[in-house]
Coordinates of C-alpha atoms in Angstrom, one line a residue:
X23 CA 97.9 119.7 109.4
X24 CA 97.1 116.5 109.8
X25 CA 93.9 114.7 108.7
X26 CA 92.5 110.9 109.7
X27 CA 90.0 109.2 108.2
X28 CA 89.2 105.1 109.2
X29 CA 88.9 102.8 106.0
X30 CA 88.4 98.5 105.3
X31 CA 91.5 97.7 103.2
X32 CA 92.0 94.0 101.2
X33 CA 95.0 91.8 102.0
X34 CA 98.2 92.7 99.4
X35 CA 101.3 91.4 98.7
X36 CA 104.5 93.2 99.0
X37 CA 107.7 92.9 97.7
X38 CA 110.9 94.1 98.6
X39 CA 113.8 94.4 100.9
X40 CA 113.9 94.0 104.3
X41 CA 116.5 95.4 107.7
X42 CA 116.1 94.9 111.4
X43 CA 115.6 97.9 113.2
X44 CA 117.1 97.6 116.8
X45 CA 115.0 98.9 118.8
X46 CA 114.3 103.1 118.5
X47 CA 116.9 104.3 116.5
X48 CA 115.1 106.4 113.7
X49 CA 118.1 106.8 112.3
X50 CA 118.0 102.8 111.0
X51 CA 114.9 104.1 108.8
X52 CA 116.9 106.6 107.1
X53 CA 120.2 104.7 106.7
X54 CA 118.3 101.8 105.0
X55 CA 116.0 104.1 102.6
X56 CA 119.5 105.6 101.2
X57 CA 121.3 102.4 101.5
X58 CA 118.4 101.2 98.8
X59 CA 118.2 104.5 96.9
X60 CA 122.2 104.5 96.3
X61 CA 122.1 100.1 95.5
X62 CA 119.5 100.9 93.5
X63 CA 117.3 98.6 95.1
X64 CA 113.8 101.5 94.8
X65 CA 114.5 101.4 91.0
X66 CA 114.5 97.4 90.9
X67 CA 111.3 97.4 93.1
X68 CA 109.6 99.8 91.4
X69 CA 109.5 97.4 88.5
X70 CA 107.4 94.9 90.5
X71 CA 104.7 97.7 91.4
X72 CA 101.3 97.4 90.6
X73 CA 99.7 100.3 89.2
X74 CA 98.9 102.9 91.8
X75 CA 95.2 103.3 90.7
X76 CA 94.8 100.0 91.3
X77 CA 96.3 99.0 94.3
X78 CA 95.3 99.3 97.8
X79 CA 97.4 102.3 99.0
X80 CA 98.3 104.3 95.9
X81 CA 101.1 104.3 96.4
X82 CA 104.4 105.1 94.6
X83 CA 106.8 103.0 97.3
X84 CA 105.6 102.2 100.9
X85 CA 107.7 102.2 104.3
X86 CA 106.6 98.8 106.0
X87 CA 107.1 98.3 109.6
X88 CA 106.1 95.0 111.1
X89 CA 105.7 95.2 114.6
X90 CA 102.1 92.6 114.5
X91 CA 103.6 90.7 117.5
X92 CA 103.6 93.7 119.2
X93 CA 103.8 97.1 119.0
X94 CA 105.0 98.3 121.9
X95 CA 108.3 96.4 120.9
X96 CA 110.0 98.8 118.7
X97 CA 113.1 95.8 117.5
X98 CA 111.1 95.3 113.8
X99 CA 111.9 94.5 110.3
X100 CA 111.6 97.2 108.0
X101 CA 110.5 96.9 104.6
X102 CA 110.7 98.8 101.6
X103 CA 108.6 98.1 98.8
X104 CA 105.2 98.2 96.9
X105 CA 102.1 96.4 95.8
X106 CA 103.1 93.6 93.7
X107 CA 101.3 91.1 92.0
X108 CA 103.6 88.6 92.5
X109 CA 103.9 85.5 94.4
X110 CA 107.1 84.3 94.7
X111 CA 110.4 86.0 95.6
X112 CA 112.0 88.0 92.3
X113 CA 115.9 89.1 92.6
X114 CA 116.7 89.5 95.8
X115 CA 113.6 90.5 97.0
X116 CA 110.7 89.2 98.9
X117 CA 107.0 88.8 99.2
X118 CA 105.3 89.1 102.1
X119 CA 101.1 89.2 102.7
X120 CA 99.3 92.3 104.4
X121 CA 96.6 91.0 105.6
X122 CA 93.0 92.5 105.7
X123 CA 92.5 95.5 108.4
X124 CA 90.6 98.3 109.4
X125 CA 93.3 101.6 108.9
X126 CA 93.3 104.6 110.7
X127 CA 94.4 106.4 108.1
X128 CA 96.9 109.7 108.9
X129 CA 97.9 112.3 106.1
X130 CA 100.2 115.5 105.8
X131 CA 101.5 117.7 103.7
X132 CA 105.3 117.0 102.4
X133 CA 107.3 113.7 101.9
X134 CA 109.5 114.7 104.2
X135 CA 110.8 112.9 107.5
X136 CA 109.2 115.8 109.4
X137 CA 105.1 115.2 107.6
X138 CA 105.6 111.5 108.4
X139 CA 106.6 112.3 112.1
X140 CA 103.8 114.4 112.6
X141 CA 101.4 111.7 110.7
X142 CA 103.4 109.5 113.7
X143 CA 103.3 112.4 116.6
X144 CA 99.4 113.0 116.0
X145 CA 98.5 109.0 115.6
X146 CA 100.4 107.9 118.5
X147 CA 100.5 110.6 121.3
X148 CA 97.1 111.8 119.8
X149 CA 94.4 110.2 118.2
X150 CA 95.2 106.5 119.4
X151 CA 94.9 107.5 123.3
X152 CA 91.8 109.9 122.8
X153 CA 89.6 108.6 120.0
X154 CA 87.3 106.8 122.0
X155 CA 86.3 103.4 119.7
X156 CA 89.8 102.1 118.5
X157 CA 93.2 100.5 119.4
X158 CA 96.1 99.3 116.9
X159 CA 95.2 95.8 116.0
X160 CA 98.9 94.5 116.2
X161 CA 98.8 94.8 112.6
X162 CA 101.6 96.4 110.4
X163 CA 102.8 99.9 109.8
X164 CA 102.6 101.6 106.7
X165 CA 104.5 104.9 105.8
X166 CA 103.1 105.7 102.2
X167 CA 104.4 107.6 100.0
X168 CA 103.0 109.4 96.3
X169 CA 103.7 111.0 93.5
X170 CA 101.9 114.6 94.3
X171 CA 103.7 116.2 98.1
X172 CA 101.1 114.1 100.5
X173 CA 102.1 111.1 102.5
X174 CA 100.2 108.9 104.9
X175 CA 101.0 107.3 107.7
X176 CA 98.7 103.8 108.1
X177 CA 97.5 102.1 111.4
X178 CA 95.6 98.9 111.9
X179 CA 92.8 99.4 114.3
X180 CA 90.2 97.6 115.8
X181 CA 87.1 98.4 117.7
X182 CA 86.6 99.0 121.5
X183 CA 85.4 96.2 123.2
X184 CA 82.5 97.1 125.0
X185 CA 83.6 97.3 129.3
X186 CA 80.6 95.5 131.8
X187 CA 80.6 97.1 134.8

């Protein structure tokens, strides 16, 4: 069962590797994760990670969809990354700053694609259209993975403006 909470978070740096996701190709994400594991990129990225309890996401590793220009355009850069204190590029890894946002955080049990997809479907099909208070805030969307058996999907949100009649 997916649960949701709203939280304000400070900005933070990520370090990782990226790939271009060409449209609605969900297989591209899984293939990129597999390639990162096979090439040892995950272990390399983790050497630059902040301690989970000192980070904004409290995560082990992140998937970051750079949809800030327009969340309806589903072609974008995707990072496999960790939060970091680093400020400059290291090895083959890029640095990116995630600015402060208010986040709608969708949590679910599990580490697999099905748990993540439940979060995403709930966010886009049920919660965002029906919550009455928040809209997507044109920022990156995060897949947040933990040591324990849970996953989170973070969507940047902003309050809807009151519309006067």
